[in-house]
PDB file of C-alpha atoms in Angstrom:
ATOM      1  CA  UNK A   1      -8.071  61.502 -53.608  1.00  0.00           C
ATOM      2  CA  UNK A   2      -8.442  58.334 -51.621  1.00  0.00           C
ATOM      3  CA  UNK A   3      -6.339  58.056 -48.520  1.00  0.00           C
ATOM      4  CA  UNK A   4      -3.437  55.685 -48.962  1.00  0.00           C
ATOM      5  CA  UNK A   5      -3.167  52.875 -46.464  1.00  0.00           C
ATOM      6  CA  UNK A   6      -0.104  53.151 -44.228  1.00  0.00           C
ATOM      7  CA  UNK A   7       2.778  51.024 -45.449  1.00  0.00           C
ATOM      8  CA  UNK A   8       4.605  48.625 -43.204  1.00  0.00           C
ATOM      9  CA  UNK A   9       8.340  48.748 -43.139  1.00  0.00           C
ATOM     10  CA  UNK A  10       9.637  45.456 -44.635  1.00  0.00           C
ATOM     11  CA  UNK A  11      12.089  45.119 -41.755  1.00  0.00           C
ATOM     12  CA  UNK A  12       9.429  45.600 -39.112  1.00  0.00           C
ATOM     13  CA  UNK A  13       8.689  42.598 -36.939  1.00  0.00           C
ATOM     14  CA  UNK A  14       5.919  41.846 -34.541  1.00  0.00           C
ATOM     15  CA  UNK A  15       7.052  40.818 -31.095  1.00  0.00           C
ATOM     16  CA  UNK A  16       4.622  38.748 -29.080  1.00  0.00           C
ATOM     17  CA  UNK A  17       5.340  37.250 -25.690  1.00  0.00           C
ATOM     18  CA  UNK A  18       3.564  33.998 -25.045  1.00  0.00           C
ATOM     19  CA  UNK A  19       4.071  31.066 -22.699  1.00  0.00           C
ATOM     20  CA  UNK A  20       6.532  29.498 -25.144  1.00  0.00           C
ATOM     21  CA  UNK A  21       8.681  32.650 -25.031  1.00  0.00           C
ATOM     22  CA  UNK A  22       9.197  32.344 -21.292  1.00  0.00           C
ATOM     23  CA  UNK A  23       9.908  28.617 -21.544  1.00  0.00           C
ATOM     24  CA  UNK A  24      12.444  29.239 -24.316  1.00  0.00           C
ATOM     25  CA  UNK A  25      14.236  31.858 -22.198  1.00  0.00           C
ATOM     26  CA  UNK A  26      15.240  29.311 -19.590  1.00  0.00           C
ATOM     27  CA  UNK A  27      16.190  26.822 -22.294  1.00  0.00           C
ATOM     28  CA  UNK A  28      18.361  29.188 -24.345  1.00  0.00           C
ATOM     29  CA  UNK A  29      19.599  31.828 -21.900  1.00  0.00           C
ATOM     30  CA  UNK A  30      19.820  30.050 -18.561  1.00  0.00           C
ATOM     31  CA  UNK A  31      23.393  28.797 -19.141  1.00  0.00           C
ATOM     32  CA  UNK A  32      24.548  32.380 -19.795  1.00  0.00           C
ATOM     33  CA  UNK A  33      22.588  33.567 -16.781  1.00  0.00           C
ATOM     34  CA  UNK A  34      24.362  30.975 -14.657  1.00  0.00           C
ATOM     35  CA  UNK A  35      27.746  32.286 -15.817  1.00  0.00           C
ATOM     36  CA  UNK A  36      26.740  35.829 -14.869  1.00  0.00           C
ATOM     37  CA  UNK A  37      25.503  34.807 -11.437  1.00  0.00           C
ATOM     38  CA  UNK A  38      28.598  32.684 -10.782  1.00  0.00           C
ATOM     39  CA  UNK A  39      30.751  35.694 -11.628  1.00  0.00           C
ATOM     40  CA  UNK A  40      28.735  37.898  -9.289  1.00  0.00           C
ATOM     41  CA  UNK A  41      29.216  35.351  -6.519  1.00  0.00           C
ATOM     42  CA  UNK A  42      32.926  34.750  -6.928  1.00  0.00           C
ATOM     43  CA  UNK A  43      34.471  37.797  -8.608  1.00  0.00           C
ATOM     44  CA  UNK A  44      34.116  41.540  -9.058  1.00  0.00           C
ATOM     45  CA  UNK A  45      32.269  42.251 -12.321  1.00  0.00           C
ATOM     46  CA  UNK A  46      33.272  45.229 -14.461  1.00  0.00           C
ATOM     47  CA  UNK A  47      30.331  46.433 -16.563  1.00  0.00           C
ATOM     48  CA  UNK A  48      31.197  48.529 -19.620  1.00  0.00           C
ATOM     49  CA  UNK A  49      28.792  49.729 -22.279  1.00  0.00           C
ATOM     50  CA  UNK A  50      25.661  48.347 -20.634  1.00  0.00           C
ATOM     51  CA  UNK A  51      22.916  50.313 -18.929  1.00  0.00           C
ATOM     52  CA  UNK A  52      21.748  47.376 -16.767  1.00  0.00           C
ATOM     53  CA  UNK A  53      18.133  48.122 -17.611  1.00  0.00           C
ATOM     54  CA  UNK A  54      17.302  44.663 -18.980  1.00  0.00           C
ATOM     55  CA  UNK A  55      14.650  43.050 -16.783  1.00  0.00           C
ATOM     56  CA  UNK A  56      16.367  39.670 -16.883  1.00  0.00           C
ATOM     57  CA  UNK A  57      19.701  41.126 -15.773  1.00  0.00           C
ATOM     58  CA  UNK A  58      17.992  43.048 -12.959  1.00  0.00           C
ATOM     59  CA  UNK A  59      16.319  39.833 -11.795  1.00  0.00           C
ATOM     60  CA  UNK A  60      19.560  37.833 -11.902  1.00  0.00           C
ATOM     61  CA  UNK A  61      21.452  40.446  -9.893  1.00  0.00           C
ATOM     62  CA  UNK A  62      18.587  40.700  -7.415  1.00  0.00           C
ATOM     63  CA  UNK A  63      18.628  36.917  -6.891  1.00  0.00           C
ATOM     64  CA  UNK A  64      22.329  37.009  -5.982  1.00  0.00           C
ATOM     65  CA  UNK A  65      21.823  40.035  -3.734  1.00  0.00           C
ATOM     66  CA  UNK A  66      18.972  38.227  -1.978  1.00  0.00           C
ATOM     67  CA  UNK A  67      21.197  35.216  -1.428  1.00  0.00           C
ATOM     68  CA  UNK A  68      23.747  37.418   0.309  1.00  0.00           C
ATOM     69  CA  UNK A  69      21.049  39.074   2.417  1.00  0.00           C
ATOM     70  CA  UNK A  70      19.703  35.678   3.482  1.00  0.00           C
ATOM     71  CA  UNK A  71      23.151  34.937   4.915  1.00  0.00           C
ATOM     72  CA  UNK A  72      23.437  38.372   6.576  1.00  0.00           C
ATOM     73  CA  UNK A  73      26.066  39.521   4.120  1.00  0.00           C
ATOM     74  CA  UNK A  74      26.256  42.527   1.856  1.00  0.00           C
ATOM     75  CA  UNK A  75      28.804  42.716  -0.902  1.00  0.00           C
ATOM     76  CA  UNK A  76      29.582  45.060  -3.769  1.00  0.00           C
ATOM     77  CA  UNK A  77      29.457  42.704  -6.720  1.00  0.00           C
ATOM     78  CA  UNK A  78      30.766  44.954  -9.451  1.00  0.00           C
ATOM     79  CA  UNK A  79      31.590  48.336 -10.911  1.00  0.00           C
ATOM     80  CA  UNK A  80      29.505  50.068 -13.568  1.00  0.00           C
ATOM     81  CA  UNK A  81      31.343  52.498 -15.857  1.00  0.00           C
ATOM     82  CA  UNK A  82      29.187  55.227 -17.383  1.00  0.00           C
ATOM     83  CA  UNK A  83      30.037  58.051 -19.768  1.00  0.00           C
ATOM     84  CA  UNK A  84      28.399  60.673 -17.561  1.00  0.00           C
ATOM     85  CA  UNK A  85      27.253  61.028 -13.984  1.00  0.00           C
ATOM     86  CA  UNK A  86      23.859  59.397 -13.507  1.00  0.00           C
ATOM     87  CA  UNK A  87      22.670  59.969  -9.966  1.00  0.00           C
ATOM     88  CA  UNK A  88      19.511  57.887 -10.328  1.00  0.00           C
ATOM     89  CA  UNK A  89      21.383  54.896 -11.745  1.00  0.00           C
ATOM     90  CA  UNK A  90      23.978  55.122  -8.970  1.00  0.00           C
ATOM     91  CA  UNK A  91      21.281  55.128  -6.290  1.00  0.00           C
ATOM     92  CA  UNK A  92      19.306  52.296  -7.871  1.00  0.00           C
ATOM     93  CA  UNK A  93      22.302  49.958  -8.076  1.00  0.00           C
ATOM     94  CA  UNK A  94      23.918  50.755  -4.732  1.00  0.00           C
ATOM     95  CA  UNK A  95      25.283  48.843  -2.871  1.00  0.00           C
ATOM     96  CA  UNK A  96      25.432  45.973  -5.391  1.00  0.00           C
ATOM     97  CA  UNK A  97      27.332  48.064  -7.944  1.00  0.00           C
ATOM     98  CA  UNK A  98      29.617  51.047  -7.616  1.00  0.00           C
ATOM     99  CA  UNK A  99      28.901  53.515 -10.410  1.00  0.00           C
ATOM    100  CA  UNK A 100      31.937  55.340 -11.775  1.00  0.00           C
ATOM    101  CA  UNK A 101      31.262  58.128 -14.307  1.00  0.00           C
ATOM    102  CA  UNK A 102      33.959  58.886 -16.875  1.00  0.00           C
ATOM    103  CA  UNK A 103      32.661  62.401 -17.415  1.00  0.00           C
ATOM    104  CA  UNK A 104      30.691  65.155 -15.670  1.00  0.00           C
ATOM    105  CA  UNK A 105      26.918  65.565 -15.888  1.00  0.00           C
ATOM    106  CA  UNK A 106      25.548  67.847 -18.565  1.00  0.00           C
ATOM    107  CA  UNK A 107      25.169  71.450 -17.375  1.00  0.00           C
ATOM    108  CA  UNK A 108      21.861  73.290 -17.645  1.00  0.00           C
ATOM    109  CA  UNK A 109      21.286  74.813 -21.046  1.00  0.00           C
ATOM    110  CA  UNK A 110      23.811  72.558 -22.761  1.00  0.00           C
ATOM    111  CA  UNK A 111      23.405  72.487 -26.540  1.00  0.00           C
ATOM    112  CA  UNK A 112      23.237  69.275 -28.550  1.00  0.00           C
ATOM    113  CA  UNK A 113      26.714  69.853 -29.997  1.00  0.00           C
ATOM    114  CA  UNK A 114      28.160  70.525 -26.556  1.00  0.00           C
ATOM    115  CA  UNK A 115      26.582  67.355 -25.205  1.00  0.00           C
ATOM    116  CA  UNK A 116      27.971  65.332 -28.123  1.00  0.00           C
ATOM    117  CA  UNK A 117      31.477  66.722 -27.525  1.00  0.00           C
ATOM    118  CA  UNK A 118      31.263  65.988 -23.786  1.00  0.00           C
ATOM    119  CA  UNK A 119      30.169  62.388 -24.392  1.00  0.00           C
ATOM    120  CA  UNK A 120      32.889  61.949 -27.020  1.00  0.00           C
ATOM    121  CA  UNK A 121      35.533  63.106 -24.536  1.00  0.00           C
ATOM    122  CA  UNK A 122      34.193  60.694 -21.941  1.00  0.00           C
ATOM    123  CA  UNK A 123      34.283  57.906 -24.528  1.00  0.00           C
ATOM    124  CA  UNK A 124      37.924  58.658 -25.231  1.00  0.00           C
ATOM    125  CA  UNK A 125      38.672  58.532 -21.491  1.00  0.00           C
ATOM    126  CA  UNK A 126      36.984  55.128 -21.380  1.00  0.00           C
ATOM    127  CA  UNK A 127      39.154  53.841 -24.242  1.00  0.00           C
ATOM    128  CA  UNK A 128      42.316  55.002 -22.462  1.00  0.00           C
ATOM    129  CA  UNK A 129      41.179  53.361 -19.217  1.00  0.00           C
ATOM    130  CA  UNK A 130      40.435  50.029 -20.890  1.00  0.00           C
ATOM    131  CA  UNK A 131      43.793  50.093 -22.696  1.00  0.00           C
ATOM    132  CA  UNK A 132      45.480  50.665 -19.342  1.00  0.00           C
ATOM    133  CA  UNK A 133      43.547  47.823 -17.719  1.00  0.00           C
ATOM    134  CA  UNK A 134      44.497  45.491 -20.574  1.00  0.00           C
ATOM    135  CA  UNK A 135      48.155  46.496 -20.304  1.00  0.00           C
ATOM    136  CA  UNK A 136      48.223  45.837 -16.557  1.00  0.00           C
ATOM    137  CA  UNK A 137      46.475  42.488 -17.022  1.00  0.00           C
ATOM    138  CA  UNK A 138      49.066  41.441 -19.605  1.00  0.00           C
ATOM    139  CA  UNK A 139      52.130  42.400 -17.568  1.00  0.00           C
ATOM    140  CA  UNK A 140      52.480  38.946 -16.061  1.00  0.00           C
ATOM    141  CA  UNK A 141      51.586  37.160 -19.275  1.00  0.00           C
ATOM    142  CA  UNK A 142      53.833  36.124 -22.171  1.00  0.00           C
ATOM    143  CA  UNK A 143      51.050  34.614 -24.263  1.00  0.00           C
ATOM    144  CA  UNK A 144      51.337  37.425 -26.807  1.00  0.00           C
ATOM    145  CA  UNK A 145      55.141  37.716 -26.899  1.00  0.00           C
ATOM    146  CA  UNK A 146      55.643  35.847 -30.187  1.00  0.00           C
ATOM    147  CA  UNK A 147      52.314  36.773 -31.748  1.00  0.00           C
ATOM    148  CA  UNK A 148      52.810  38.893 -34.881  1.00  0.00           C
ATOM    149  CA  UNK A 149      49.620  40.804 -34.112  1.00  0.00           C
ATOM    150  CA  UNK A 150      51.315  42.359 -31.083  1.00  0.00           C
ATOM    151  CA  UNK A 151      54.621  43.332 -32.670  1.00  0.00           C
ATOM    152  CA  UNK A 152      53.812  47.000 -32.117  1.00  0.00           C
ATOM    153  CA  UNK A 153      54.160  46.435 -28.376  1.00  0.00           C
ATOM    154  CA  UNK A 154      57.931  46.123 -28.743  1.00  0.00           C
ATOM    155  CA  UNK A 155      59.889  49.303 -28.072  1.00  0.00           C
ATOM    156  CA  UNK A 156      61.028  51.105 -31.199  1.00  0.00           C
ATOM    157  CA  UNK A 157      64.682  50.351 -30.474  1.00  0.00           C
ATOM    158  CA  UNK A 158      64.100  46.691 -29.464  1.00  0.00           C
ATOM    159  CA  UNK A 159      65.506  45.306 -32.724  1.00  0.00           C
ATOM    160  CA  UNK A 160      67.239  42.381 -31.041  1.00  0.00           C
ATOM    161  CA  UNK A 161      64.028  41.380 -29.258  1.00  0.00           C
ATOM    162  CA  UNK A 162      62.047  41.492 -32.485  1.00  0.00           C
ATOM    163  CA  UNK A 163      64.708  39.428 -34.245  1.00  0.00           C
ATOM    164  CA  UNK A 164      64.640  36.846 -31.437  1.00  0.00           C
ATOM    165  CA  UNK A 165      60.855  36.649 -31.653  1.00  0.00           C
ATOM    166  CA  UNK A 166      61.062  36.087 -35.404  1.00  0.00           C
ATOM    167  CA  UNK A 167      63.642  33.312 -34.961  1.00  0.00           C
ATOM    168  CA  UNK A 168      61.437  31.562 -32.422  1.00  0.00           C
ATOM    169  CA  UNK A 169      58.447  31.761 -34.781  1.00  0.00           C
ATOM    170  CA  UNK A 170      60.614  30.225 -37.513  1.00  0.00           C
ATOM    171  CA  UNK A 171      61.725  27.504 -35.071  1.00  0.00           C
ATOM    172  CA  UNK A 172      58.095  26.674 -34.342  1.00  0.00           C
ATOM    173  CA  UNK A 173      57.383  26.411 -38.060  1.00  0.00           C
ATOM    174  CA  UNK A 174      60.429  24.161 -38.526  1.00  0.00           C
ATOM    175  CA  UNK A 175      59.310  21.864 -35.697  1.00  0.00           C
ATOM    176  CA  UNK A 176      55.865  21.505 -37.259  1.00  0.00           C
ATOM    177  CA  UNK A 177      57.551  20.377 -40.445  1.00  0.00           C
ATOM    178  CA  UNK A 178      59.651  17.536 -39.042  1.00  0.00           C
ATOM    179  CA  UNK A 179      57.446  16.598 -36.073  1.00  0.00           C
ATOM    180  CA  UNK A 180      55.314  13.886 -37.759  1.00  0.00           C
ATOM    181  CA  UNK A 181      58.374  11.788 -38.701  1.00  0.00           C
ATOM    182  CA  UNK A 182      60.558  12.530 -35.686  1.00  0.00           C
ATOM    183  CA  UNK A 183      61.715   9.712 -33.417  1.00  0.00           C
ATOM    184  CA  UNK A 184      61.548  12.194 -30.536  1.00  0.00           C
ATOM    185  CA  UNK A 185      58.170  13.624 -31.464  1.00  0.00           C
ATOM    186  CA  UNK A 186      56.927  13.640 -27.862  1.00  0.00           C
ATOM    187  CA  UNK A 187      59.786  15.854 -26.666  1.00  0.00           C
ATOM    188  CA  UNK A 188      59.609  18.239 -29.621  1.00  0.00           C
ATOM    189  CA  UNK A 189      55.851  18.462 -29.245  1.00  0.00           C
ATOM    190  CA  UNK A 190      56.346  19.847 -25.743  1.00  0.00           C
ATOM    191  CA  UNK A 191      58.732  22.482 -27.116  1.00  0.00           C
ATOM    192  CA  UNK A 192      56.213  23.395 -29.812  1.00  0.00           C
ATOM    193  CA  UNK A 193      53.423  23.605 -27.247  1.00  0.00           C
ATOM    194  CA  UNK A 194      55.385  26.179 -25.255  1.00  0.00           C
ATOM    195  CA  UNK A 195      56.250  28.223 -28.337  1.00  0.00           C
ATOM    196  CA  UNK A 196      52.626  28.267 -29.466  1.00  0.00           C
ATOM    197  CA  UNK A 197      51.468  29.209 -25.960  1.00  0.00           C
ATOM    198  CA  UNK A 198      53.717  32.275 -26.291  1.00  0.00           C
ATOM    199  CA  UNK A 199      52.079  33.256 -29.560  1.00  0.00           C
ATOM    200  CA  UNK A 200      54.063  31.369 -32.231  1.00  0.00           C
ATOM    201  CA  UNK A 201      50.946  29.752 -33.641  1.00  0.00           C
ATOM    202  CA  UNK A 202      50.540  28.934 -37.334  1.00  0.00           C
ATOM    203  CA  UNK A 203      48.785  31.635 -39.379  1.00  0.00           C
ATOM    204  CA  UNK A 204      45.065  31.164 -39.897  1.00  0.00           C
ATOM    205  CA  UNK A 205      44.014  30.356 -43.422  1.00  0.00           C
TER     206      UNK A 205
END
């Protein structure tokens, strides 16, 4: 029987790096790279769900770190959340990033099922943490107060608050109806702008 030639997977693609590839990187990705570097320079970056192993990311972070070193400054630019303790990653990214594991390292002799359960528990801890961060970030914001998508955030016994929110959404809808022909359109438009900024926006079609 003749040997059958190996079949290529239809979805398989050949990846070749040529001079055009490197030129296209600066043309297509440089704006995003600039946003990342600006964030590293001016804020504290929280990295979630990324291993920071991409060569381009490593280069961009190194450029910012070098800039600080050139001015005799060292600064922790961000925090990297991982699902388990990774000593090598922590050492490689210090002092630019503080590595915070959400779970313990795998013990010696750990089975595949045990490892999967440990990672799943760490993933759940990460979800709880991010929910907490989002809640704290929204404490001083009312942009979601009238948004129907966030009605579950009302307390179970806050019937009066929910009724008030519904009335304000109806008021916004009423304003949209008479606004085009109103003699005081400019004033009512300001009222509508505030209501929509609090979440009373028209439903998307």
